[in-house]
mmCIF file of C-alpha atoms in Angstrom:
data_model
loop_
_atom_site.group_PDB
_atom_site.id
_atom_site.type_symbol
_atom_site.label_atom_id
_atom_site.label_comp_id
_atom_site.label_asym_id
_atom_site.label_seq_id
_atom_site.Cartn_x
_atom_site.Cartn_y
_atom_site.Cartn_z
ATOM 1 C CA UNK S 2 -88.943 7.980 -84.156
ATOM 2 C CA UNK S 3 -88.283 5.180 -81.770
ATOM 3 C CA UNK S 4 -85.077 3.197 -81.441
ATOM 4 C CA UNK S 5 -85.631 -0.553 -81.522
ATOM 5 C CA UNK S 6 -84.466 -2.438 -78.399
ATOM 6 C CA UNK S 7 -81.792 -5.057 -78.746
ATOM 7 C CA UNK S 8 -82.981 -8.569 -78.352
ATOM 8 C CA UNK S 9 -81.557 -10.168 -75.211
ATOM 9 C CA UNK S 10 -80.207 -13.613 -75.922
ATOM 10 C CA UNK S 11 -80.507 -16.206 -73.220
ATOM 11 C CA UNK S 12 -78.493 -19.426 -73.040
ATOM 12 C CA UNK S 13 -74.975 -20.566 -73.706
ATOM 13 C CA UNK S 14 -72.954 -20.444 -76.855
ATOM 14 C CA UNK S 15 -71.783 -23.656 -78.470
ATOM 15 C CA UNK S 16 -68.183 -22.849 -77.495
ATOM 16 C CA UNK S 17 -69.117 -22.537 -73.820
ATOM 17 C CA UNK S 18 -70.932 -25.867 -73.930
ATOM 18 C CA UNK S 19 -67.996 -27.627 -75.613
ATOM 19 C CA UNK S 20 -65.547 -26.234 -73.019
ATOM 20 C CA UNK S 21 -67.711 -27.486 -70.146
ATOM 21 C CA UNK S 22 -68.010 -30.945 -71.738
ATOM 22 C CA UNK S 23 -64.230 -31.138 -72.228
ATOM 23 C CA UNK S 24 -63.594 -30.144 -68.586
ATOM 24 C CA UNK S 25 -66.094 -32.760 -67.372
ATOM 25 C CA UNK S 26 -64.383 -35.379 -69.546
ATOM 26 C CA UNK S 27 -60.960 -34.552 -68.101
ATOM 27 C CA UNK S 28 -62.302 -34.694 -64.559
ATOM 28 C CA UNK S 29 -63.931 -38.064 -65.259
ATOM 29 C CA UNK S 30 -60.646 -39.490 -66.535
ATOM 30 C CA UNK S 31 -58.732 -38.241 -63.464
ATOM 31 C CA UNK S 32 -61.256 -38.723 -60.642
ATOM 32 C CA UNK S 33 -63.039 -41.996 -61.472
ATOM 33 C CA UNK S 34 -59.941 -44.233 -61.257
ATOM 34 C CA UNK S 35 -59.115 -42.724 -57.864
ATOM 35 C CA UNK S 36 -62.578 -43.442 -56.522
ATOM 36 C CA UNK S 37 -62.041 -47.088 -57.351
ATOM 37 C CA UNK S 38 -58.990 -47.252 -55.061
ATOM 38 C CA UNK S 39 -60.562 -45.948 -51.841
ATOM 39 C CA UNK S 40 -59.340 -49.084 -50.057
ATOM 40 C CA UNK S 41 -55.804 -47.696 -50.213
ATOM 41 C CA UNK S 42 -57.028 -44.427 -48.744
ATOM 42 C CA UNK S 43 -58.691 -46.260 -45.844
ATOM 43 C CA UNK S 44 -55.538 -48.317 -45.222
ATOM 44 C CA UNK S 45 -53.415 -45.164 -45.165
ATOM 45 C CA UNK S 46 -55.818 -43.570 -42.672
ATOM 46 C CA UNK S 47 -55.670 -46.667 -40.461
ATOM 47 C CA UNK S 48 -51.860 -46.577 -40.626
ATOM 48 C CA UNK S 49 -51.727 -42.884 -39.692
ATOM 49 C CA UNK S 50 -53.972 -43.416 -36.681
ATOM 50 C CA UNK S 51 -51.921 -46.434 -35.589
ATOM 51 C CA UNK S 52 -48.786 -44.271 -35.722
ATOM 52 C CA UNK S 53 -50.542 -41.561 -33.680
ATOM 53 C CA UNK S 54 -51.598 -44.067 -31.005
ATOM 54 C CA UNK S 55 -48.075 -45.495 -30.792
ATOM 55 C CA UNK S 56 -46.595 -41.997 -30.440
ATOM 56 C CA UNK S 57 -49.139 -41.294 -27.700
ATOM 57 C CA UNK S 58 -48.048 -44.498 -25.925
ATOM 58 C CA UNK S 59 -44.373 -43.567 -26.099
ATOM 59 C CA UNK S 60 -44.998 -40.021 -24.856
ATOM 60 C CA UNK S 61 -47.167 -41.353 -22.032
ATOM 61 C CA UNK S 62 -44.335 -43.665 -20.955
ATOM 62 C CA UNK S 63 -41.918 -40.735 -20.925
ATOM 63 C CA UNK S 64 -44.263 -38.306 -19.176
ATOM 64 C CA UNK S 65 -45.372 -40.701 -16.443
ATOM 65 C CA UNK S 66 -42.060 -42.577 -16.144
ATOM 66 C CA UNK S 67 -43.932 -45.859 -16.375
ATOM 67 C CA UNK S 68 -43.980 -48.718 -18.866
ATOM 68 C CA UNK S 69 -46.719 -48.729 -21.486
ATOM 69 C CA UNK S 70 -47.485 -52.116 -23.052
ATOM 70 C CA UNK S 71 -48.704 -52.348 -26.643
ATOM 71 C CA UNK S 72 -50.784 -55.346 -27.745
ATOM 72 C CA UNK S 73 -51.110 -55.756 -31.496
ATOM 73 C CA UNK S 74 -54.282 -57.262 -32.983
ATOM 74 C CA UNK S 75 -55.565 -57.524 -36.542
ATOM 75 C CA UNK S 76 -57.943 -54.581 -36.014
ATOM 76 C CA UNK S 77 -55.650 -52.235 -34.077
ATOM 77 C CA UNK S 78 -53.488 -51.758 -31.000
ATOM 78 C CA UNK S 79 -54.469 -51.829 -27.335
ATOM 79 C CA UNK S 80 -52.521 -49.931 -24.679
ATOM 80 C CA UNK S 81 -52.020 -50.714 -20.997
ATOM 81 C CA UNK S 82 -49.885 -48.901 -18.427
ATOM 82 C CA UNK S 83 -48.054 -49.840 -15.237
ATOM 83 C CA UNK S 84 -49.819 -48.245 -12.237
ATOM 84 C CA UNK S 85 -47.938 -49.943 -9.396
ATOM 85 C CA UNK S 86 -45.873 -47.962 -6.920
ATOM 86 C CA UNK S 87 -42.953 -48.195 -7.373
ATOM 87 C CA UNK S 88 -43.259 -49.019 -11.092
ATOM 88 C CA UNK S 89 -42.263 -52.593 -11.935
ATOM 89 C CA UNK S 90 -42.935 -52.599 -15.718
ATOM 90 C CA UNK S 91 -46.000 -54.844 -15.381
ATOM 91 C CA UNK S 92 -48.865 -53.207 -17.237
ATOM 92 C CA UNK S 93 -52.077 -53.566 -15.267
ATOM 93 C CA UNK S 94 -54.466 -50.766 -16.318
ATOM 94 C CA UNK S 95 -55.907 -49.657 -19.640
ATOM 95 C CA UNK S 96 -54.448 -46.544 -21.232
ATOM 96 C CA UNK S 97 -57.089 -44.814 -23.350
ATOM 97 C CA UNK S 98 -55.861 -42.693 -26.284
ATOM 98 C CA UNK S 99 -57.243 -39.153 -26.608
ATOM 99 C CA UNK S 100 -59.287 -40.131 -29.684
ATOM 100 C CA UNK S 101 -61.276 -43.130 -30.812
ATOM 101 C CA UNK S 102 -59.281 -44.912 -33.511
ATOM 102 C CA UNK S 103 -60.972 -45.836 -36.765
ATOM 103 C CA UNK S 104 -61.665 -49.452 -37.484
ATOM 104 C CA UNK S 105 -59.174 -51.130 -39.731
ATOM 105 C CA UNK S 106 -57.790 -54.522 -40.526
ATOM 106 C CA UNK S 107 -54.669 -56.250 -41.664
ATOM 107 C CA UNK S 108 -52.386 -55.135 -38.822
ATOM 108 C CA UNK S 109 -49.708 -57.696 -38.018
ATOM 109 C CA UNK S 110 -46.813 -57.700 -35.593
ATOM 110 C CA UNK S 111 -45.913 -58.701 -32.067
ATOM 111 C CA UNK S 112 -46.609 -56.900 -28.812
ATOM 112 C CA UNK S 113 -43.949 -54.840 -27.067
ATOM 113 C CA UNK S 114 -43.520 -52.187 -24.365
ATOM 114 C CA UNK S 115 -42.307 -48.622 -24.216
ATOM 115 C CA UNK S 116 -40.135 -48.313 -21.101
ATOM 116 C CA UNK S 117 -39.805 -45.323 -18.745
ATOM 117 C CA UNK S 118 -37.210 -43.550 -20.870
ATOM 118 C CA UNK S 119 -39.182 -44.005 -24.131
ATOM 119 C CA UNK S 120 -37.178 -46.880 -25.605
ATOM 120 C CA UNK S 121 -38.739 -50.259 -26.328
ATOM 121 C CA UNK S 122 -38.109 -53.528 -24.509
ATOM 122 C CA UNK S 123 -36.957 -55.162 -27.756
ATOM 123 C CA UNK S 124 -33.383 -55.706 -28.884
ATOM 124 C CA UNK S 125 -34.053 -54.674 -32.471
ATOM 125 C CA UNK S 126 -36.362 -52.368 -34.397
ATOM 126 C CA UNK S 127 -40.038 -53.345 -34.488
ATOM 127 C CA UNK S 128 -42.024 -53.534 -37.724
ATOM 128 C CA UNK S 129 -45.827 -53.616 -37.849
ATOM 129 C CA UNK S 130 -47.360 -54.372 -41.229
ATOM 130 C CA UNK S 131 -50.728 -53.114 -42.428
ATOM 131 C CA UNK S 132 -52.472 -54.564 -45.475
ATOM 132 C CA UNK S 133 -52.481 -52.015 -48.287
ATOM 133 C CA UNK S 134 -50.236 -49.467 -46.542
ATOM 134 C CA UNK S 135 -46.598 -48.840 -45.710
ATOM 135 C CA UNK S 136 -45.263 -50.651 -42.632
ATOM 136 C CA UNK S 137 -44.915 -48.891 -39.275
ATOM 137 C CA UNK S 138 -41.408 -48.987 -37.831
ATOM 138 C CA UNK S 139 -40.414 -48.356 -34.211
ATOM 139 C CA UNK S 140 -36.775 -47.735 -33.365
ATOM 140 C CA UNK S 141 -35.758 -50.008 -30.483
ATOM 141 C CA UNK S 142 -33.237 -47.612 -28.913
ATOM 142 C CA UNK S 143 -35.124 -44.307 -29.130
ATOM 143 C CA UNK S 144 -38.728 -45.513 -29.420
ATOM 144 C CA UNK S 145 -39.261 -43.234 -32.409
ATOM 145 C CA UNK S 146 -42.339 -44.284 -34.420
ATOM 146 C CA UNK S 147 -42.191 -43.747 -38.182
#
């Protein structure tokens, strides 16, 4: 006598298929609206890199005991540093950040300088606005960028 072999079933059960379809539906509801708002993500990235460049400028002013001037343009900030001996707070050479900033737009504010002790040359706090992102604030007394 021989024992018949079990038939091997291949494929998915209906329950497995329904579960996968439900999971895909939930992901579509959650992920698709977020993909539509990538502009906000880009603006936040531009803001974060602007903050990093400003912190680099302030730390450079402290480390080298020289003024670092910040020029604000719609597409980003440009840094220059005082290279005269003795320092006279006149920025005359480009200061290149350690990374290449991403392109962005919508940055608004006025230029200012970080002085030798890290504070700014302004009498009050500085606010830089970026379209689609939170503003960047620089404390006038301490030079802290937030």
